[in-house]
mmCIF file with all atom_site columns, C-alpha atoms and ligand atoms in Angstrom:
data_model
loop_
_atom_site.group_PDB
_atom_site.id
_atom_site.type_symbol
_atom_site.label_atom_id
_atom_site.label_alt_id
_atom_site.label_comp_id
_atom_site.label_asym_id
_atom_site.label_entity_id
_atom_site.label_seq_id
_atom_site.pdbx_PDB_ins_code
_atom_site.Cartn_x
_atom_site.Cartn_y
_atom_site.Cartn_z
_atom_site.occupancy
_atom_site.B_iso_or_equiv
_atom_site.pdbx_formal_charge
_atom_site.auth_seq_id
_atom_site.auth_comp_id
_atom_site.auth_asym_id
_atom_site.auth_atom_id
_atom_site.pdbx_PDB_model_num
ATOM   1   C  CA  . MET D 1 1   ? 152.156 140.565 96.718  1.00 69.00 ? 1   MET D CA  1
ATOM   2   C  CA  . SER D 1 2   ? 150.416 138.195 94.342  1.00 77.00 ? 2   SER D CA  1
ATOM   3   C  CA  . ASP D 1 3   ? 153.171 138.052 91.716  1.00 94.00 ? 3   ASP D CA  1
ATOM   4   C  CA  . CYS D 1 4   ? 156.068 137.760 94.194  1.00 98.00 ? 4   CYS D CA  1
ATOM   5   C  CA  . VAL D 1 5   ? 157.875 134.400 94.130  1.00 98.00 ? 5   VAL D CA  1
ATOM   6   C  CA  . PHE D 1 6   ? 158.819 134.567 97.819  1.00 98.00 ? 6   PHE D CA  1
ATOM   7   C  CA  . CYS D 1 7   ? 155.258 135.488 98.863  1.00 98.00 ? 7   CYS D CA  1
ATOM   8   C  CA  . LYS D 1 8   ? 154.154 132.422 96.886  1.00 98.00 ? 8   LYS D CA  1
ATOM   9   C  CA  . ILE D 1 9   ? 156.645 130.316 98.851  1.00 98.00 ? 9   ILE D CA  1
ATOM   10  C  CA  . VAL D 1 10  ? 155.266 131.762 102.111 1.00 98.00 ? 10  VAL D CA  1
ATOM   11  C  CA  . GLN D 1 11  ? 151.733 130.886 100.982 1.00 97.00 ? 11  GLN D CA  1
ATOM   12  C  CA  . GLY D 1 12  ? 152.774 127.381 99.923  1.00 97.00 ? 12  GLY D CA  1
ATOM   13  C  CA  . GLU D 1 13  ? 151.921 128.028 96.265  1.00 97.00 ? 13  GLU D CA  1
ATOM   14  C  CA  . ILE D 1 14  ? 155.531 127.285 95.279  1.00 97.00 ? 14  ILE D CA  1
ATOM   15  C  CA  . PRO D 1 15  ? 157.364 124.437 97.064  1.00 98.00 ? 15  PRO D CA  1
ATOM   16  C  CA  . SER D 1 16  ? 160.514 125.063 99.073  1.00 98.00 ? 16  SER D CA  1
ATOM   17  C  CA  . ASN D 1 17  ? 162.960 123.150 101.220 1.00 98.00 ? 17  ASN D CA  1
ATOM   18  C  CA  . LYS D 1 18  ? 162.251 124.733 104.594 1.00 98.00 ? 18  LYS D CA  1
ATOM   19  C  CA  . VAL D 1 19  ? 164.913 124.817 107.284 1.00 98.00 ? 19  VAL D CA  1
ATOM   20  C  CA  . TYR D 1 20  ? 163.144 127.123 109.766 1.00 98.00 ? 20  TYR D CA  1
ATOM   21  C  CA  . GLU D 1 21  ? 159.722 128.698 110.128 1.00 98.00 ? 21  GLU D CA  1
ATOM   22  C  CA  . ASP D 1 22  ? 157.800 130.688 112.705 1.00 98.00 ? 22  ASP D CA  1
ATOM   23  C  CA  . ASP D 1 23  ? 154.922 133.157 112.557 1.00 98.00 ? 23  ASP D CA  1
ATOM   24  C  CA  . LYS D 1 24  ? 157.086 136.032 111.255 1.00 98.00 ? 24  LYS D CA  1
ATOM   25  C  CA  . ILE D 1 25  ? 159.891 134.525 109.146 1.00 98.00 ? 25  ILE D CA  1
ATOM   26  C  CA  . LEU D 1 26  ? 160.801 131.624 106.897 1.00 98.00 ? 26  LEU D CA  1
ATOM   27  C  CA  . SER D 1 27  ? 164.122 130.069 105.919 1.00 98.00 ? 27  SER D CA  1
ATOM   28  C  CA  . PHE D 1 28  ? 164.550 127.701 102.980 1.00 98.00 ? 28  PHE D CA  1
ATOM   29  C  CA  . LYS D 1 29  ? 167.297 126.332 100.743 1.00 98.00 ? 29  LYS D CA  1
ATOM   30  C  CA  . ASP D 1 30  ? 168.351 128.475 97.810  1.00 98.00 ? 30  ASP D CA  1
ATOM   31  C  CA  . LEU D 1 31  ? 167.406 126.919 94.460  1.00 98.00 ? 31  LEU D CA  1
ATOM   32  C  CA  . ASN D 1 32  ? 170.879 127.644 93.024  1.00 98.00 ? 32  ASN D CA  1
ATOM   33  C  CA  . PRO D 1 33  ? 173.297 127.173 95.923  1.00 98.00 ? 33  PRO D CA  1
ATOM   34  C  CA  . GLU D 1 34  ? 176.592 129.090 95.741  1.00 97.00 ? 34  GLU D CA  1
ATOM   35  C  CA  . ALA D 1 35  ? 178.065 127.182 98.699  1.00 98.00 ? 35  ALA D CA  1
ATOM   36  C  CA  . PRO D 1 36  ? 177.566 123.759 100.351 1.00 98.00 ? 36  PRO D CA  1
ATOM   37  C  CA  . VAL D 1 37  ? 175.153 125.508 102.720 1.00 98.00 ? 37  VAL D CA  1
ATOM   38  C  CA  . HIS D 1 38  ? 173.069 128.266 101.117 1.00 98.00 ? 38  HIS D CA  1
ATOM   39  C  CA  . VAL D 1 39  ? 169.715 129.184 102.591 1.00 98.00 ? 39  VAL D CA  1
ATOM   40  C  CA  . LEU D 1 40  ? 167.583 132.297 102.382 1.00 99.00 ? 40  LEU D CA  1
ATOM   41  C  CA  . ILE D 1 41  ? 165.872 133.913 105.354 1.00 99.00 ? 41  ILE D CA  1
ATOM   42  C  CA  . ILE D 1 42  ? 162.839 136.055 104.566 1.00 98.00 ? 42  ILE D CA  1
ATOM   43  C  CA  . PRO D 1 43  ? 160.146 137.956 106.427 1.00 98.00 ? 43  PRO D CA  1
ATOM   44  C  CA  . LYS D 1 44  ? 156.704 136.499 105.721 1.00 98.00 ? 44  LYS D CA  1
ATOM   45  C  CA  . LYS D 1 45  ? 155.527 140.062 105.178 1.00 98.00 ? 45  LYS D CA  1
ATOM   46  C  CA  . HIS D 1 46  ? 156.262 141.426 101.719 1.00 98.00 ? 46  HIS D CA  1
ATOM   47  C  CA  . ILE D 1 47  ? 158.940 144.122 102.024 1.00 97.00 ? 47  ILE D CA  1
ATOM   48  C  CA  . ALA D 1 48  ? 160.542 144.989 98.700  1.00 97.00 ? 48  ALA D CA  1
ATOM   49  C  CA  . SER D 1 49  ? 164.089 145.667 99.921  1.00 93.00 ? 49  SER D CA  1
ATOM   50  C  CA  . LEU D 1 50  ? 166.004 146.912 102.949 1.00 96.00 ? 50  LEU D CA  1
ATOM   51  C  CA  . THR D 1 51  ? 165.480 150.408 101.565 1.00 97.00 ? 51  THR D CA  1
ATOM   52  C  CA  . GLU D 1 52  ? 161.746 150.066 102.305 1.00 96.00 ? 52  GLU D CA  1
ATOM   53  C  CA  . VAL D 1 53  ? 162.122 148.945 105.932 1.00 96.00 ? 53  VAL D CA  1
ATOM   54  C  CA  . ASN D 1 54  ? 160.016 151.069 108.300 1.00 96.00 ? 54  ASN D CA  1
ATOM   55  C  CA  . GLU D 1 55  ? 159.760 151.161 112.095 1.00 94.00 ? 55  GLU D CA  1
ATOM   56  C  CA  . GLU D 1 56  ? 157.373 148.201 112.267 1.00 91.00 ? 56  GLU D CA  1
ATOM   57  C  CA  . ASP D 1 57  ? 159.408 146.145 109.782 1.00 96.00 ? 57  ASP D CA  1
ATOM   58  C  CA  . ALA D 1 58  ? 162.584 146.793 111.766 1.00 96.00 ? 58  ALA D CA  1
ATOM   59  C  CA  . GLU D 1 59  ? 161.250 144.462 114.479 1.00 97.00 ? 59  GLU D CA  1
ATOM   60  C  CA  . ILE D 1 60  ? 160.895 141.663 111.945 1.00 97.00 ? 60  ILE D CA  1
ATOM   61  C  CA  . ILE D 1 61  ? 164.425 142.268 110.644 1.00 98.00 ? 61  ILE D CA  1
ATOM   62  C  CA  . ALA D 1 62  ? 165.694 142.181 114.231 1.00 98.00 ? 62  ALA D CA  1
ATOM   63  C  CA  . HIS D 1 63  ? 163.808 138.929 114.723 1.00 98.00 ? 63  HIS D CA  1
ATOM   64  C  CA  . ILE D 1 64  ? 165.650 137.454 111.730 1.00 98.00 ? 64  ILE D CA  1
ATOM   65  C  CA  . PHE D 1 65  ? 168.984 138.337 113.322 1.00 98.00 ? 65  PHE D CA  1
ATOM   66  C  CA  . LYS D 1 66  ? 167.891 136.964 116.688 1.00 98.00 ? 66  LYS D CA  1
ATOM   67  C  CA  . THR D 1 67  ? 167.024 133.671 114.959 1.00 98.00 ? 67  THR D CA  1
ATOM   68  C  CA  . ILE D 1 68  ? 170.258 133.328 112.952 1.00 98.00 ? 68  ILE D CA  1
ATOM   69  C  CA  . PRO D 1 69  ? 172.154 131.717 115.908 1.00 98.00 ? 69  PRO D CA  1
ATOM   70  C  CA  . LYS D 1 70  ? 169.486 128.984 116.048 1.00 98.00 ? 70  LYS D CA  1
ATOM   71  C  CA  . ILE D 1 71  ? 169.556 128.383 112.277 1.00 98.00 ? 71  ILE D CA  1
ATOM   72  C  CA  . VAL D 1 72  ? 173.357 128.248 111.953 1.00 98.00 ? 72  VAL D CA  1
ATOM   73  C  CA  . LYS D 1 73  ? 173.573 125.768 114.845 1.00 98.00 ? 73  LYS D CA  1
ATOM   74  C  CA  . GLU D 1 74  ? 170.918 123.573 113.237 1.00 98.00 ? 74  GLU D CA  1
ATOM   75  C  CA  . LEU D 1 75  ? 172.792 123.711 109.926 1.00 98.00 ? 75  LEU D CA  1
ATOM   76  C  CA  . GLY D 1 76  ? 176.100 122.940 111.680 1.00 98.00 ? 76  GLY D CA  1
ATOM   77  C  CA  . ILE D 1 77  ? 177.962 125.990 110.370 1.00 98.00 ? 77  ILE D CA  1
ATOM   78  C  CA  . ASP D 1 78  ? 178.211 127.946 113.634 1.00 98.00 ? 78  ASP D CA  1
ATOM   79  C  CA  . LYS D 1 79  ? 181.722 126.757 114.495 1.00 98.00 ? 79  LYS D CA  1
ATOM   80  C  CA  . ASP D 1 80  ? 183.435 127.106 111.100 1.00 98.00 ? 80  ASP D CA  1
ATOM   81  C  CA  . GLY D 1 81  ? 181.700 130.378 110.295 1.00 98.00 ? 81  GLY D CA  1
ATOM   82  C  CA  . TYR D 1 82  ? 179.386 131.702 107.637 1.00 98.00 ? 82  TYR D CA  1
ATOM   83  C  CA  . ARG D 1 83  ? 178.254 134.853 105.826 1.00 98.00 ? 83  ARG D CA  1
ATOM   84  C  CA  . VAL D 1 84  ? 174.954 136.760 105.864 1.00 98.00 ? 84  VAL D CA  1
ATOM   85  C  CA  . VAL D 1 85  ? 174.326 139.100 102.952 1.00 98.00 ? 85  VAL D CA  1
ATOM   86  C  CA  . SER D 1 86  ? 171.391 140.992 101.476 1.00 97.00 ? 86  SER D CA  1
ATOM   87  C  CA  . ASN D 1 87  ? 171.610 142.228 97.899  1.00 97.00 ? 87  ASN D CA  1
ATOM   88  C  CA  . CYS D 1 88  ? 169.687 145.481 97.444  1.00 97.00 ? 88  CYS D CA  1
ATOM   89  C  CA  . GLY D 1 89  ? 168.550 147.047 94.207  1.00 96.00 ? 89  GLY D CA  1
ATOM   90  C  CA  . GLU D 1 90  ? 170.139 146.923 90.785  1.00 97.00 ? 90  GLU D CA  1
ATOM   91  C  CA  . PHE D 1 91  ? 173.762 147.578 91.736  1.00 97.00 ? 91  PHE D CA  1
ATOM   92  C  CA  . GLY D 1 92  ? 173.442 145.256 94.736  1.00 97.00 ? 92  GLY D CA  1
ATOM   93  C  CA  . GLY D 1 93  ? 172.397 142.461 92.390  1.00 97.00 ? 93  GLY D CA  1
ATOM   94  C  CA  . GLN D 1 94  ? 168.934 141.894 93.867  1.00 98.00 ? 94  GLN D CA  1
ATOM   95  C  CA  . SER D 1 95  ? 166.877 139.651 91.591  1.00 98.00 ? 95  SER D CA  1
ATOM   96  C  CA  . VAL D 1 96  ? 163.854 138.981 93.852  1.00 98.00 ? 96  VAL D CA  1
ATOM   97  C  CA  . PRO D 1 97  ? 162.164 142.156 95.193  1.00 97.00 ? 97  PRO D CA  1
ATOM   98  C  CA  . HIS D 1 98  ? 161.208 140.674 98.592  1.00 98.00 ? 98  HIS D CA  1
ATOM   99  C  CA  . VAL D 1 99  ? 163.735 141.229 101.398 1.00 98.00 ? 99  VAL D CA  1
ATOM   100 C  CA  . HIS D 1 100 ? 165.954 138.189 101.889 1.00 98.00 ? 100 HIS D CA  1
ATOM   101 C  CA  . PHE D 1 101 ? 169.200 137.394 103.618 1.00 98.00 ? 101 PHE D CA  1
ATOM   102 C  CA  . HIS D 1 102 ? 171.513 134.845 102.059 1.00 98.00 ? 102 HIS D CA  1
ATOM   103 C  CA  . LEU D 1 103 ? 173.147 132.604 104.652 1.00 98.00 ? 103 LEU D CA  1
ATOM   104 C  CA  . LEU D 1 104 ? 176.225 130.957 103.160 1.00 98.00 ? 104 LEU D CA  1
ATOM   105 C  CA  . GLY D 1 105 ? 178.594 128.447 104.700 1.00 98.00 ? 105 GLY D CA  1
ATOM   106 C  CA  . GLY D 1 106 ? 180.225 125.052 104.435 1.00 98.00 ? 106 GLY D CA  1
ATOM   107 C  CA  . ARG D 1 107 ? 183.356 126.374 102.724 1.00 98.00 ? 107 ARG D CA  1
ATOM   108 C  CA  . SER D 1 108 ? 185.793 129.259 103.033 1.00 97.00 ? 108 SER D CA  1
ATOM   109 C  CA  . LEU D 1 109 ? 184.230 132.253 101.275 1.00 97.00 ? 109 LEU D CA  1
ATOM   110 C  CA  . ASN D 1 110 ? 186.106 134.833 99.216  1.00 96.00 ? 110 ASN D CA  1
ATOM   111 C  CA  . TRP D 1 111 ? 186.208 138.539 99.999  1.00 96.00 ? 111 TRP D CA  1
ATOM   112 C  CA  . PRO D 1 112 ? 185.655 141.073 98.497  1.00 94.00 ? 112 PRO D CA  1
ATOM   113 C  CA  . PRO D 1 113 ? 182.619 140.006 96.435  1.00 89.00 ? 113 PRO D CA  1
ATOM   114 C  CA  . GLY D 1 114 ? 182.675 140.780 92.716  1.00 83.00 ? 114 GLY D CA  1
HETATM 115 P  P1  . LIG T 2 .   ? 169.114 137.843 94.943  1.00 56.16 ? 201 LIG T P1  1
HETATM 116 O  O1  . LIG T 2 .   ? 169.704 137.628 93.576  1.00 56.16 ? 201 LIG T O1  1
HETATM 117 O  O2  . LIG T 2 .   ? 170.071 138.355 95.954  1.00 56.16 ? 201 LIG T O2  1
HETATM 118 O  O3  . LIG T 2 .   ? 167.843 138.660 94.871  1.00 56.16 ? 201 LIG T O3  1
HETATM 119 O  O4  . LIG T 2 .   ? 168.733 136.397 95.481  1.00 56.16 ? 201 LIG T O4  1
HETATM 120 C  C1  . LIG T 2 .   ? 167.624 135.699 95.037  1.00 56.16 ? 201 LIG T C1  1
HETATM 121 C  C2  . LIG T 2 .   ? 167.906 134.255 95.299  1.00 56.16 ? 201 LIG T C2  1
HETATM 122 O  O5  . LIG T 2 .   ? 166.689 133.558 95.278  1.00 56.16 ? 201 LIG T O5  1
HETATM 123 C  C3  . LIG T 2 .   ? 168.834 133.575 94.290  1.00 56.16 ? 201 LIG T C3  1
HETATM 124 O  O6  . LIG T 2 .   ? 169.978 133.075 94.955  1.00 56.16 ? 201 LIG T O6  1
HETATM 125 C  C4  . LIG T 2 .   ? 167.972 132.462 93.697  1.00 56.16 ? 201 LIG T C4  1
HETATM 126 O  O7  . LIG T 2 .   ? 168.697 131.283 93.458  1.00 56.16 ? 201 LIG T O7  1
HETATM 127 C  C5  . LIG T 2 .   ? 166.930 132.274 94.782  1.00 56.16 ? 201 LIG T C5  1
HETATM 128 N  N1  . LIG T 2 .   ? 165.649 131.765 94.330  1.00 56.16 ? 201 LIG T N1  1
HETATM 129 C  C6  . LIG T 2 .   ? 164.861 132.246 93.338  1.00 56.16 ? 201 LIG T C6  1
HETATM 130 N  N2  . LIG T 2 .   ? 163.724 131.530 93.251  1.00 56.16 ? 201 LIG T N2  1
HETATM 131 C  C7  . LIG T 2 .   ? 163.783 130.585 94.222  1.00 56.16 ? 201 LIG T C7  1
HETATM 132 C  C8  . LIG T 2 .   ? 162.917 129.532 94.632  1.00 56.16 ? 201 LIG T C8  1
HETATM 133 N  N3  . LIG T 2 .   ? 161.742 129.308 94.039  1.00 56.16 ? 201 LIG T N3  1
HETATM 134 N  N4  . LIG T 2 .   ? 163.322 128.744 95.666  1.00 56.16 ? 201 LIG T N4  1
HETATM 135 C  C9  . LIG T 2 .   ? 164.504 128.956 96.268  1.00 56.16 ? 201 LIG T C9  1
HETATM 136 N  N5  . LIG T 2 .   ? 165.362 129.942 95.939  1.00 56.16 ? 201 LIG T N5  1
HETATM 137 C  C10 . LIG T 2 .   ? 165.014 130.729 94.905  1.00 56.16 ? 201 LIG T C10 1
HETATM 138 ZN ZN1 . LIG T 2 .   ? 156.859 139.090 98.431  1.00 56.16 ? 202 LIG T ZN1 1
#
């Protein structure tokens, strides 16, 4: 989508600090990190939220989860542990309407979230 900030990152119109990229997905550092390690993992295809995921998109989401072991090892957070979270819709606190998974690590994280 032309006015989507994450689509603009995918297209290189907005710069990002990339940590992983392949033909289907992209991972880059969050602009406002909430932990020593905070990256986002997104499908290159514009999907508004997890609520919109269809059969075809489900393969891309699965691909993200298959790639997480590689990313966490590269970031050095595989041993200590980490959290993957996707905020959906208004009550979920989603501010960018393009599916993304936050990958947080580098410190002990609190639970439950606020
Ligand atoms: P959410 O609030 O769950 O939708 O997460 C959106 C995240 O995107 C926030 O953590 C923002 O800090 C992050 N963000 C927004 N714009 C950018 C950008 N241009 N580059 C990197 N991260 C961004
Ligand atoms: Zn988008």
